[in-house]
XYZ file of C-alpha atoms in Angstrom:
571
model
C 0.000 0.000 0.000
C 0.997 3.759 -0.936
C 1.260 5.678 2.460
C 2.669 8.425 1.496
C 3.992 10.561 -1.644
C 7.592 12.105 -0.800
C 8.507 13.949 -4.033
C 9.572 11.367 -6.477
C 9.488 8.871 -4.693
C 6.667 7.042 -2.438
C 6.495 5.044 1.089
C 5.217 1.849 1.191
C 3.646 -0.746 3.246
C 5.116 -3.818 2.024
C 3.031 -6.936 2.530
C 0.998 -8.751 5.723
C 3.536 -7.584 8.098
C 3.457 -4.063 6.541
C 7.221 -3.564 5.989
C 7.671 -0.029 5.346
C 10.255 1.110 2.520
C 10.220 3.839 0.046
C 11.335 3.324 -3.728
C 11.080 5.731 -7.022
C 7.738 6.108 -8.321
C 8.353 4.902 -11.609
C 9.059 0.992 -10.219
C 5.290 1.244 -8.560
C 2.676 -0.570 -10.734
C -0.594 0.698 -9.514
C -3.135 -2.023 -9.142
C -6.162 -0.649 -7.242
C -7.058 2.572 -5.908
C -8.098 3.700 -2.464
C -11.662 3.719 -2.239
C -13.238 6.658 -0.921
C -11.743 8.811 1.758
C -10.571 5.461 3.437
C -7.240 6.270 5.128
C -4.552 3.878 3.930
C -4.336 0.720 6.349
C -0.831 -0.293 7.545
C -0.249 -3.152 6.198
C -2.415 -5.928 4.268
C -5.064 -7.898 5.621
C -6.306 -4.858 7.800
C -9.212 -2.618 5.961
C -9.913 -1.655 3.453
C -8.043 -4.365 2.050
C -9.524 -7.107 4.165
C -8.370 -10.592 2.183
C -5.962 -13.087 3.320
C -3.049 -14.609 1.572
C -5.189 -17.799 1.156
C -7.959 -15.294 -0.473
C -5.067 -14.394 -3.220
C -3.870 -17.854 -3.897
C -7.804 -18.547 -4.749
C -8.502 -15.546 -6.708
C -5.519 -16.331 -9.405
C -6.933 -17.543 -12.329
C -6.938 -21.236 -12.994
C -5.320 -22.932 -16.002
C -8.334 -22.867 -18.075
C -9.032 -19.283 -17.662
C -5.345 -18.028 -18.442
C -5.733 -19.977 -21.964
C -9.062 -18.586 -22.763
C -8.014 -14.839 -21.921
C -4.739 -15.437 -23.939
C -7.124 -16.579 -26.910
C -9.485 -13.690 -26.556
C -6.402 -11.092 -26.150
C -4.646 -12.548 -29.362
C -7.250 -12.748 -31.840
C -8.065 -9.009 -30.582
C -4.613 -8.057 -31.235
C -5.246 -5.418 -28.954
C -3.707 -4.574 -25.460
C -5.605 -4.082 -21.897
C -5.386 -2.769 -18.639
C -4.823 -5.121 -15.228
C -8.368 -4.724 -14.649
C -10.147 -5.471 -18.395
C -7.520 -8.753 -17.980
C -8.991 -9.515 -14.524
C -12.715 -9.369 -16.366
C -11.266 -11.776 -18.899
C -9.592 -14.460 -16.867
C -11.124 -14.070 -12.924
C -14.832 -12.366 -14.838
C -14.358 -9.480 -11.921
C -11.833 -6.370 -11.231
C -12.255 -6.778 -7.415
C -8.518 -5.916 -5.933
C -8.003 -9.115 -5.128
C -8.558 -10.743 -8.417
C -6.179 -7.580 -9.993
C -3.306 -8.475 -7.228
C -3.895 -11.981 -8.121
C -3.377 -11.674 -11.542
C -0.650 -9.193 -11.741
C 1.339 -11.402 -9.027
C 0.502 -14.453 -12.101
C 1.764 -12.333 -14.943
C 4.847 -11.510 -13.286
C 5.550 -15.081 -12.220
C 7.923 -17.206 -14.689
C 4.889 -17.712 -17.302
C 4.825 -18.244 -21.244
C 1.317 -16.447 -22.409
C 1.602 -12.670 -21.587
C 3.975 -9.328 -21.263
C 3.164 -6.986 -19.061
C 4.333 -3.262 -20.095
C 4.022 -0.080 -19.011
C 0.442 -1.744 -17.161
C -0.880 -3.180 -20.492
C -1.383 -6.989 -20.851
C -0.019 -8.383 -24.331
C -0.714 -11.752 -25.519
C 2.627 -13.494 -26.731
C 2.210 -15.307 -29.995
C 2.285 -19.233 -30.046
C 5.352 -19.557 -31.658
C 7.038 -17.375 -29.447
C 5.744 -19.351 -26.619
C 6.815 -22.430 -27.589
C 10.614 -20.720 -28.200
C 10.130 -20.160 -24.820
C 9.368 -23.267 -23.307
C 12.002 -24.918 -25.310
C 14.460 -23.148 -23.745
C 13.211 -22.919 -20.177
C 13.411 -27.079 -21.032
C 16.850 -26.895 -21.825
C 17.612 -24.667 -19.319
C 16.169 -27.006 -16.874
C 18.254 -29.951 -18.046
C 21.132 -27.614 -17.362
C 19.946 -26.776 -13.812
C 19.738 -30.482 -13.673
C 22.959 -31.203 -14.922
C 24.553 -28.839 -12.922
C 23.134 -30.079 -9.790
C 24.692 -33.636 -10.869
C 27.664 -32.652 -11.683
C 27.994 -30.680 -7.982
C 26.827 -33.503 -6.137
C 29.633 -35.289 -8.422
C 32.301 -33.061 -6.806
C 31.372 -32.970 -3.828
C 30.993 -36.827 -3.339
C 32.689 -38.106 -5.948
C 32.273 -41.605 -7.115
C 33.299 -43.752 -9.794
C 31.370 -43.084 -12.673
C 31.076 -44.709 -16.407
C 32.214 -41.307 -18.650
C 29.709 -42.381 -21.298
C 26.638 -41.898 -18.968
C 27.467 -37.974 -18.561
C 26.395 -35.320 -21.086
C 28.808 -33.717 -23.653
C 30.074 -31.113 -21.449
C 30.742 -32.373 -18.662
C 32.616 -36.123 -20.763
C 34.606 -32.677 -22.170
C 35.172 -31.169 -18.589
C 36.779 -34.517 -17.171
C 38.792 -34.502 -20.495
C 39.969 -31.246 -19.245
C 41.088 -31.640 -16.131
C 42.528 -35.042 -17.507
C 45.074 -33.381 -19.296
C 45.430 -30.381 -16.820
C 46.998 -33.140 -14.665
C 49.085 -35.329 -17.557
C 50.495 -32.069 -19.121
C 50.394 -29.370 -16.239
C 48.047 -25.701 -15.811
C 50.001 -24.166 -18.598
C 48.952 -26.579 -21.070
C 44.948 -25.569 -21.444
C 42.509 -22.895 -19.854
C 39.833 -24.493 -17.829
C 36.088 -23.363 -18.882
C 34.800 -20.651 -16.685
C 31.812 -22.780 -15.405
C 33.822 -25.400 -15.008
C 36.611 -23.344 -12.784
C 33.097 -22.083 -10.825
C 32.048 -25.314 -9.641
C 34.832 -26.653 -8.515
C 35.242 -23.666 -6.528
C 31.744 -24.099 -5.064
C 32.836 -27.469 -4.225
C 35.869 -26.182 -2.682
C 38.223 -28.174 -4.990
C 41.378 -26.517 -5.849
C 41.944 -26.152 -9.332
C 45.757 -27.478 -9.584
C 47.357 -30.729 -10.930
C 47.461 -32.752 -7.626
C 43.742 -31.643 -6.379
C 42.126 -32.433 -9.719
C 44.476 -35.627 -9.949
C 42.998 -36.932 -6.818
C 39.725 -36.378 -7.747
C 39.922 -38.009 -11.225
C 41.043 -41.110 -9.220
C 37.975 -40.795 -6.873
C 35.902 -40.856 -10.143
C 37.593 -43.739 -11.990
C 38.891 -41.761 -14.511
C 42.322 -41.447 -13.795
C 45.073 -45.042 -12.972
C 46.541 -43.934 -9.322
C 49.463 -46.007 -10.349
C 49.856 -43.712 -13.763
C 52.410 -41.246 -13.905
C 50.915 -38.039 -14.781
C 53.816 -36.840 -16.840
C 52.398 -39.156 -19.956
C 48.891 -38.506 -20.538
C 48.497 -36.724 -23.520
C 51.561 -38.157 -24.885
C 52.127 -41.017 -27.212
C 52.353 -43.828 -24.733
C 48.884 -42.788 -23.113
C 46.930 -43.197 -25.822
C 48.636 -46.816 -27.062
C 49.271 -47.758 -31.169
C 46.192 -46.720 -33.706
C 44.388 -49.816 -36.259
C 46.687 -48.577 -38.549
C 50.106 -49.459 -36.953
C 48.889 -52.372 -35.370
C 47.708 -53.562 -38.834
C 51.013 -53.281 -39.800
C 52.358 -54.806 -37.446
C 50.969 -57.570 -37.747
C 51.899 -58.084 -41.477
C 55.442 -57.575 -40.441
C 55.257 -60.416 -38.356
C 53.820 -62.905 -40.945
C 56.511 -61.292 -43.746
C 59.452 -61.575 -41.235
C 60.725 -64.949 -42.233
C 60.232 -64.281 -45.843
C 63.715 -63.606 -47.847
C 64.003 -59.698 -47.659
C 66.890 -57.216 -49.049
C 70.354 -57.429 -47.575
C 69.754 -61.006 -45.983
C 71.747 -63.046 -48.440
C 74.801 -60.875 -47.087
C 74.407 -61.544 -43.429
C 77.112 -63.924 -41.783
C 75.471 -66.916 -40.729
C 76.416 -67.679 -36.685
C 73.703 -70.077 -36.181
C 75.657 -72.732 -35.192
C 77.669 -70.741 -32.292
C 76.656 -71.456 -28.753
C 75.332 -67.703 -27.471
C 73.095 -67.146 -24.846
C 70.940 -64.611 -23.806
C 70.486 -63.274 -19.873
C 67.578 -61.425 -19.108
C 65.217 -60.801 -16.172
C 62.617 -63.480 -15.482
C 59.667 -61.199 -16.828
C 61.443 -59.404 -19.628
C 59.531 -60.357 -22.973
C 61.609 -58.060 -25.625
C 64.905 -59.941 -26.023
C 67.479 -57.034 -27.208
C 71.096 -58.855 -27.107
C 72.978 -62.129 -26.470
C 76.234 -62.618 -26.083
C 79.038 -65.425 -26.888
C 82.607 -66.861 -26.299
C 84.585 -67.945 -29.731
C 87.677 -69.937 -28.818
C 89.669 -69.399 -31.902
C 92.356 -72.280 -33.439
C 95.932 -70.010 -31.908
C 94.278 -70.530 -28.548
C 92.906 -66.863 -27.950
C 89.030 -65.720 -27.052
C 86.740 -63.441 -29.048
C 84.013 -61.994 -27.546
C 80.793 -61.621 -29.475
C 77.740 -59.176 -28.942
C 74.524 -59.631 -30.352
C 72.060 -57.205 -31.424
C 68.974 -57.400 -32.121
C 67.786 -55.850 -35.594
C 64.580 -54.221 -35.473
C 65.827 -51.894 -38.896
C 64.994 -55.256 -40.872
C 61.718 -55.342 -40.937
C 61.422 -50.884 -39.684
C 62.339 -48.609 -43.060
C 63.335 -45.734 -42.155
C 60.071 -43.381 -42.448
C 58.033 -45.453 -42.424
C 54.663 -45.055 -39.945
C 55.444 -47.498 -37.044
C 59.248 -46.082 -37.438
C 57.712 -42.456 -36.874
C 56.155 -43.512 -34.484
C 59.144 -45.157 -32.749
C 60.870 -41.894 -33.233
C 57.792 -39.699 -31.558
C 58.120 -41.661 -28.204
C 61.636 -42.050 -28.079
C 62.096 -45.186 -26.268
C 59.890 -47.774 -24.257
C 58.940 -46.675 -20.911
C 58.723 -49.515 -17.949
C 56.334 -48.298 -15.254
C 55.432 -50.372 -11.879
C 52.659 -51.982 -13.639
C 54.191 -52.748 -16.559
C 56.235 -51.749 -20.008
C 54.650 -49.350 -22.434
C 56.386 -49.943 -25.728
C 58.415 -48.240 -28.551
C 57.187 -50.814 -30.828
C 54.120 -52.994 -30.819
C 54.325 -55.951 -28.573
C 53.440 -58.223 -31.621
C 57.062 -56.405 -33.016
C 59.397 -56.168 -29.729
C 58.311 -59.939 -27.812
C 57.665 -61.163 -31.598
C 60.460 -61.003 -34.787
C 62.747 -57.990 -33.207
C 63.685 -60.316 -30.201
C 66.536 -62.704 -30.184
C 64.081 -65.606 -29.526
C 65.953 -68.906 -28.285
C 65.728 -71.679 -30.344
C 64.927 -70.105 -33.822
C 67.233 -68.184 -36.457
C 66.913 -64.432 -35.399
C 68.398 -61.261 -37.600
C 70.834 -59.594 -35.844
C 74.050 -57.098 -35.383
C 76.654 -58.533 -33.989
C 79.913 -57.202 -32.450
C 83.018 -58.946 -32.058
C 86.244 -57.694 -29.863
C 89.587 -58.844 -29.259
C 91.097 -57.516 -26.109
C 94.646 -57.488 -24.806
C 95.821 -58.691 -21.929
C 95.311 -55.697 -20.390
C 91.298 -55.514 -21.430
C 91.877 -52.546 -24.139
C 90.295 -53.370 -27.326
C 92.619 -54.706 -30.261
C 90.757 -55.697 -32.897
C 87.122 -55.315 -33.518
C 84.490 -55.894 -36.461
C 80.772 -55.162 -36.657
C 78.741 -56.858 -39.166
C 74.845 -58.082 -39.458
C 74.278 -61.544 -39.173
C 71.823 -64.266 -38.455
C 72.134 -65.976 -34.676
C 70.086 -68.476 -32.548
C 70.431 -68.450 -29.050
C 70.880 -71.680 -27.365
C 69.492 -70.837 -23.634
C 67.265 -68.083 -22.516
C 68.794 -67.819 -18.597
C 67.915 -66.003 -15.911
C 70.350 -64.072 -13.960
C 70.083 -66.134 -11.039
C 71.032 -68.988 -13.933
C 73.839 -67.115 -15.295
C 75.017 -66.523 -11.810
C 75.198 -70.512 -10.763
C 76.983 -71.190 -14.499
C 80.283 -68.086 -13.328
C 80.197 -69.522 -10.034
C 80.092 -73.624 -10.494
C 81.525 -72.899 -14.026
C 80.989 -76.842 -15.126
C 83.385 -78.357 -18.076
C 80.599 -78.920 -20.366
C 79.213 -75.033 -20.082
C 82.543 -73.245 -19.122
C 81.671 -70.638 -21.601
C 79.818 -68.310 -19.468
C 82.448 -68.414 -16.648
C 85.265 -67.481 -19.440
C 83.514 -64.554 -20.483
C 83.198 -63.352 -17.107
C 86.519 -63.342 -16.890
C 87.370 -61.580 -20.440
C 84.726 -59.210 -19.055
C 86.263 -58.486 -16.051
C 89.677 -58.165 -17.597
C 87.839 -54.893 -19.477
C 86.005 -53.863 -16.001
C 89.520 -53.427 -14.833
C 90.863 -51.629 -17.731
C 88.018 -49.009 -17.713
C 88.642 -48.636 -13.795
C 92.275 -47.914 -14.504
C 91.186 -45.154 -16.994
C 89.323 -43.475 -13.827
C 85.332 -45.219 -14.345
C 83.689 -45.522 -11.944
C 82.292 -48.452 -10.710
C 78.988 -47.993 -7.984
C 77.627 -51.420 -7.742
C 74.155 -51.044 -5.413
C 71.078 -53.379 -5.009
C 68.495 -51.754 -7.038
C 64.787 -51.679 -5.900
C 61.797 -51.360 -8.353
C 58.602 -50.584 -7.492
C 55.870 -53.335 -8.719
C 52.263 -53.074 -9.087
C 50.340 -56.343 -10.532
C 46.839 -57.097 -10.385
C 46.425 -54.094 -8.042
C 49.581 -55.535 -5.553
C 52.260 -53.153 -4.528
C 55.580 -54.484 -3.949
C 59.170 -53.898 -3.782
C 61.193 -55.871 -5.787
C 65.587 -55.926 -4.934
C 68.010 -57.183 -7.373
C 71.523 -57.807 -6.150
C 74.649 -56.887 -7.854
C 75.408 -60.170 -9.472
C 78.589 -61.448 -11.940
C 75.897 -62.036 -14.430
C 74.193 -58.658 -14.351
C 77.998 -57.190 -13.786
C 79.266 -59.075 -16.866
C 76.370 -58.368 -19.394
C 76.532 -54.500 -18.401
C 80.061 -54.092 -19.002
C 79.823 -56.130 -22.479
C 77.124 -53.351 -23.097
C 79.265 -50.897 -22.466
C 81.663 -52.517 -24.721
C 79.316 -52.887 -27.705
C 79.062 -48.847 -26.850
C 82.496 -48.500 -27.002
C 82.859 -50.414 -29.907
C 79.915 -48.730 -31.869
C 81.893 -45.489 -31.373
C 85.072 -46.075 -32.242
C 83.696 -47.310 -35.533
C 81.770 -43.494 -36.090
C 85.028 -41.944 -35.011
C 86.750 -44.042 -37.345
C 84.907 -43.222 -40.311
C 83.951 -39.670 -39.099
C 79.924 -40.297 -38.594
C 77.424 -38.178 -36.865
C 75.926 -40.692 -34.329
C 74.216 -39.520 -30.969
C 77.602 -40.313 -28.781
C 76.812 -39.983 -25.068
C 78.971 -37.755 -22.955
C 80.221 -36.489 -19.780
C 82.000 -33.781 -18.340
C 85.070 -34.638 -15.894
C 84.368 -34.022 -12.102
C 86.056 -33.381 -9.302
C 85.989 -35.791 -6.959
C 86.242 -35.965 -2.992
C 89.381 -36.468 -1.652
C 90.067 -40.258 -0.503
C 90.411 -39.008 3.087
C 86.770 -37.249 2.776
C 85.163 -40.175 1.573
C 86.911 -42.896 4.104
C 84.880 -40.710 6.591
C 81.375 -41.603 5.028
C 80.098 -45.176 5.319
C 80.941 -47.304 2.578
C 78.248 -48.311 0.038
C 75.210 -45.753 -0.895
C 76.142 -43.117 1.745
C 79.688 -42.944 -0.467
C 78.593 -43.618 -3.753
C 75.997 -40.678 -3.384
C 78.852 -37.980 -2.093
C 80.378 -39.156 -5.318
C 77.066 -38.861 -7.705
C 76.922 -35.211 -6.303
C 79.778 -34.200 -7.888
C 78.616 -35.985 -11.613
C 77.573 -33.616 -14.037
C 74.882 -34.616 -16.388
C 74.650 -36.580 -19.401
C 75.449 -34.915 -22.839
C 74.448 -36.100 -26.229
C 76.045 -35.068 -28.973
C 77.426 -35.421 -33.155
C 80.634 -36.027 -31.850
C 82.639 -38.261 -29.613
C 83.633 -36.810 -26.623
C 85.347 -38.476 -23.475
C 82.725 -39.952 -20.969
C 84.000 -39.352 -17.258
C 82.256 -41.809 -15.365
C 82.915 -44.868 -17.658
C 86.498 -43.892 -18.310
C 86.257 -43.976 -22.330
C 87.368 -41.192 -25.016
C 84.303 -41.783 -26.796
C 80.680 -43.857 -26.271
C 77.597 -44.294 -28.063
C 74.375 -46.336 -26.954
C 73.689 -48.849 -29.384
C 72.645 -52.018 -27.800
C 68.687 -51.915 -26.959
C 67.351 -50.786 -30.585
C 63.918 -52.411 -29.601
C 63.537 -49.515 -26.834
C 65.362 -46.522 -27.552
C 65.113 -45.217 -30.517
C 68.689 -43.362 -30.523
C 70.015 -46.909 -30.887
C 68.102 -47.667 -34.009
C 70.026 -44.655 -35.234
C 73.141 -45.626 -34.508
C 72.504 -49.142 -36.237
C 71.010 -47.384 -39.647
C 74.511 -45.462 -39.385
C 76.642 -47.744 -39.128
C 74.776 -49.863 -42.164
C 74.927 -46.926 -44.105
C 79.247 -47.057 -44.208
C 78.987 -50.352 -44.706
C 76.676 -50.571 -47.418
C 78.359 -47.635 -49.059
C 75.343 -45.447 -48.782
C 75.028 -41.645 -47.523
C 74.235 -41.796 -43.460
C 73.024 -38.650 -41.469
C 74.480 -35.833 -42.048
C 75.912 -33.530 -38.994
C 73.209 -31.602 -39.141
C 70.138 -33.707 -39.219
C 71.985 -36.185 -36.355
C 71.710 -33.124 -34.368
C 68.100 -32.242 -35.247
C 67.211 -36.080 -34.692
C 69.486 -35.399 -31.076
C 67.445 -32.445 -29.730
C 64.244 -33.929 -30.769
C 65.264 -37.423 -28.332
C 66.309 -34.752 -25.381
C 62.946 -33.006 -25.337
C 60.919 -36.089 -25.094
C 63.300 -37.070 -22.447
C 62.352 -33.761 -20.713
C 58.592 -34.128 -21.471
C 59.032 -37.818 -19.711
C-alpha cells in the first residue's frame, strides 16, 4: 500500500507484516485505488483491504481461464489494462482478483507481457521458443546439480553416462593433470564449480579427484597422458604390425649378405619377466688358442624402413617406458616380444659385435657386421650366476667370459670409471599388488653391463673411425672428494651418493667426446634398438658405411638429437 507521496518517490507498506520502505515512483505498478476517503491501512489484511493470503492464492486464475483470456487477447490483437484482464480471466476487477493476476503475470509464465500496465498476448510460436528453452535450461539446472553432487561426493562413474560437457570437462582436467596448468585454460563454469565445491583447481587436487571418479590409474604417472604412450598404437600401426610379423621370415633385401652364426653357442640373460629380447652374447675360442668376444644385437631396422609409420612412431616416443605396472612400448608388442627379439631356439636377424682384447682388457681388434644368430638358452640371472660360479666343463663358456669381461672392467677402472655397484629396488604393481622388488649386484648382471658398455664402445670407435654423426653420449670430468673425505662416510650408498653429487649430467652429442664416469674417449648407446630409438640410429649409421650409402648428415643427427632430449624432458 501507498502511504505516502515524498517527491519522487513514495512510502510503502510492504506486505501482511506491513514492511515499510520507500522506492522511485516509476518501479510502482498501480493495481487498485483507495476507495473513498478510506485512510490507507498499515499493512495488508487490515481494511480496506480485508483478504488473506489464502484469499489471493484462490482468486488467481486457474489454467483454463489463463488460456481462454490469452485466446481472446490474441485474436483481438489489442492490449488491456490489469483490470479489463482480470474481467477476462477471474470475470471481476475486485482488488483481489487484480493483485492476483498481476502477481501471475509476473511469475515465470509463457502467455503474456506486461508493459508499461498493459497486458499483451505473446504469440504461439514465441511461446513455444520459450518453453524450449526454459526445457533446456532445466536440463542444465539439472545437470549442474549432478555434476555438484559429483564433486562434492565423488564416485566412480562410467564417462559415457554424462552429457557432452561435462565427458569434455573430465577430459579437461585429464590433461590439466598429464600435461600441467600451462597446457589448457579451464572453462569458466567449469573453474566455478569446482570452486563451489571447494576443490582446488591445480594438478594434484584435480588428480585426486579423477582417481575418486575412476577416470584417472593412481598407479599412472601423470607426466604421460596426452603423450604417445597414453593413448597406445592406432588400427593402422597395429595392422602393420601384424603383417610384419607374418613377412618376417620371408627372404628380404640385404639377408643373403648376413654372416650366418647359427651354429655358435650364445646365450641370452635377461630378467625373469622381460619379454623383448634385445642382445645375447658369446665366447669364440679361436684355433691359436685366444678368445673373441661376441655381442649380439637385435635388428629391429629389418623389418622398420626408415620413415616409415610405425618407425615415426618409434621416433615420436623415443624409447619404451617400464612403469610399476608394466612396459609401455616403442614398438608394438606383436614387433618387440615377436620377430625384433633374439628368440631362443629359432634363427633371429641380428648385429653382432666382435672384440679382441689385450691382456690388459683394451680393445685390439674389432668388427661389426649383421648376421643371423640363434640363441641356445634363454637364462635367468640367477642362472647365469650358478653357471660363473660352479663354471661346469661342459658349459665353461659363461664363466670365461666373465673373466674376459672383467679383464675390461679393470681396464676401464684404470682409466678413472667408476664403478657404484648397489642393489636396485623397483617398485611393482600387478593385479592391483604393490611391492618392492631388490636385485643384487650379481657377476651375471655385472658381466652383461660391461659387455654393453663394450658394444658402446665399440659402436663409437667405428663413427670416429669413419667420421659419422651418431648420438655419442657424454660427460663432463668431475672433481671428486678427496680419498680421506670419503673414508669418513660409510661405505656403500652413503659414499657412492657424495660421489654422484659431484657428476655432471649426461650430454648427447654429433661427436665423440670423453665420458668421465665410464672412463672412455668416446661412447655411443647402441645395444637396446627395440627400446630406444637413438640406438636404431646408430645401427642405420653404421649400415649406411657399410653398405656404401650416404648416413646422417651432422646436421640432421643433431636435429634427430634435440628432438630425443625433449621427449626425455617431457618424460
Amino acid at each position: 500500500m501507498v502511504l505516502a507521496v515524498q517527491g519522487s518517490k513514495r512510502r510503502l507498506s510492504v506486505g501482511y507484516r506491513g514492511k515499510e520502505q520507500v522506492v522511485p515512483a516509476r518501479t510502482i505498478d498501480l493495481i487498485h485505488p483507495l476507495p473513498g476517503d478510506v485512510d490507507p491501512s498499515a499493512r495488508l489484511g487490515a481494511f480496506p483491504w480485508t483478504f488473506s493470503q489464502q484469499d489471493l492464492d484462490q482468486s488467481s486464475p486457474s489454467c483454463r481461464d489463463w488460456g481462454e483470456a490469452w485466446v481472446l487477447i490474441l485474436e483481438s490483437g489489442e492490449t488491456v489494462d490489469l483490470a479489463g484482464f482480470a474481467e477476462l480471466a477471474c470475470g471481476i476487477d475486485a482488488a483481489v482478483n487484480k493483485a492476483a493476476c498481476w502477481l501471475a503475470l509476473h511469475a515465470d509464465q509463457d502467455f503474456f507481457r506486461w508493459k508499461q500496465g498493459a497486458v499483451q498476448a505473446r504469440p504461439a510460436s514465441e511461446i513455444r521458443s520459450r518453453r524450449a528453452e526454459r526445457r533446456v535450461q532445466a536440463k542444465a539446472e539439472r545437470r549442474s546439480k549432478q555434476w555438484l553432487q559429483l564433486l562434492k561426493a565423488p564416485q566412480p562413474l562410467v564417462l559415457d553416462t554424462l552429457d557432452c560437457v561435462h565427458q569434455q570437462w573430465i577430459k579437461s582436467l585429464q590433461q590439466l593433470v598429464g600435461e600441467g596448468a600451462e597446457a589448457i585454460q579451464l572453462d569458466a563454469q567449469l573453474l566455478q564449480s569446482l570452486q563451489t565445491a571447494r576443490i582446488e583447481a591445480n594438478p594434484r587436487e584435480l588428480r585426486h579427484l579423477l582417481i575418486q571418479l575412476g577416470q584417472w590409474d593412481e598407479h599412472q604417472l601423470a607426466s604421460i597422458a596426452g603423450t604417445p604412450w597414453s593413448d597406445g598404437f592406432s588400427e593402422l600401426l597395429l595392422l602393420e604390425a601384424r603383417q610384419l610379423v607374418e613377412n618376417s621370415d620371408a627372404q628380404l633385401p640385404g639377408d643373403e649378405n648376413r654372416l650366418d652364426l647359427t651354429a655358435q653357442a650364445c646365450v641370452t640373460i635377461d630378467d625373469v619377466e622381460t619379454r623383448d629380447i634385445d642382445d645375447a652374447i658369446a665366447l669364440e675360442r679361436r684355433r691359436d688358442g685366444s678368445e673373441r668376444l661376441w655381442i649380439h644385437i637385435a635388428d629391429p631396422g629389418r623389418l622398420i624402413p626408415e620413415g616409415s609409420p610405425l618407425d615415426l612412431e618409434a621416433r615420436r616416443r623415443g624409447s619404451s617406458l617400464y612403469l610399476s605396472r608394466g612396459n609401455l612400448p616403442m614398438f608394438p608388442a606383436e614387433l618387440s616380444t615377436g620377430p625384433f627379439s633374439l628368440r631362443t631356439g629359432r634363427r633371429n636377424a641380428a648385429w653382432s659385435t666382435w672384440v679382441d682384447l689385450d691382456q690388459n682388457g683394451e680393445i685390439s681388434d674389432f668388427g661389426i657386421l649383421r648376421s643371423w644368430v640363434t640363441p641356445r638358452y634363454r637364462l635367468t640371472y640367477d642362472d647365469a650366476d650358478e653357471l660363473i660360479d660352479f663354471a661346469p666343463p661342459e658349459e665353461a663358456d659363461l664363466a670365461d667370459l666373465h673373466k674376459l669381461l672383467e679383464r675390461r672392467r679393470r681396464w676401464r677402472t684404470n682409466q678413472g670409471a667408476l664403478q657404484m655397484d648397489l642393489p636396485e629396488g623397483r617398485i611393482r604393481c600387478r593385479d592391483g599388488e604393490l611391492s618392492v622388488q631388490v636385485t643384487e649386484p650379481g657377476a651375471s648382471r655385472t658381466m652383461v653391463a660391461e659387455a654393453m658398455i663394450l658394444a658402446g664402445a665399440v659402436a663409437a670407435r667405428f663413427g670416429s673411425t669413419h667420421n659419422l654423426a651418431l648420438p655419442y653420449r657424454s660427460q663432463l670430468p668431475a672433481e671428486l672428494p678427496s680419498a680421506t673425505e670419503l673414508e669418513r662416510l660409510p661405505d656403500g650408498a652413503v659414499r657412492f651418493a657424495a660421489i654422484k653429487r659431484c657428476l655432471s649430467r649426461g650430454l648427447m652429442g654429433t661427436q665423440p667426446s670423453a665420458h668421465f664416469s665410464l672412463g672412455l674417449n668416446a661412447y655411443a648407446q647402441a645395444t637396446s634398438p627395440i627400446r630406444r630409438y637413438g640406438d636404431l640410429v646408430v645401427q642405420r649409421q653404421i649400415a649406411a658405411v657399410i653398405n656404401a650409402e650416404s648416413p646422417l648428415s651432422e646436421e640432421l643427427m643433431q636435429d634427430l638429437i634435440n628432438t630425443l632430449i625433449q621427449l626425455c624432458v617431457k618424460v
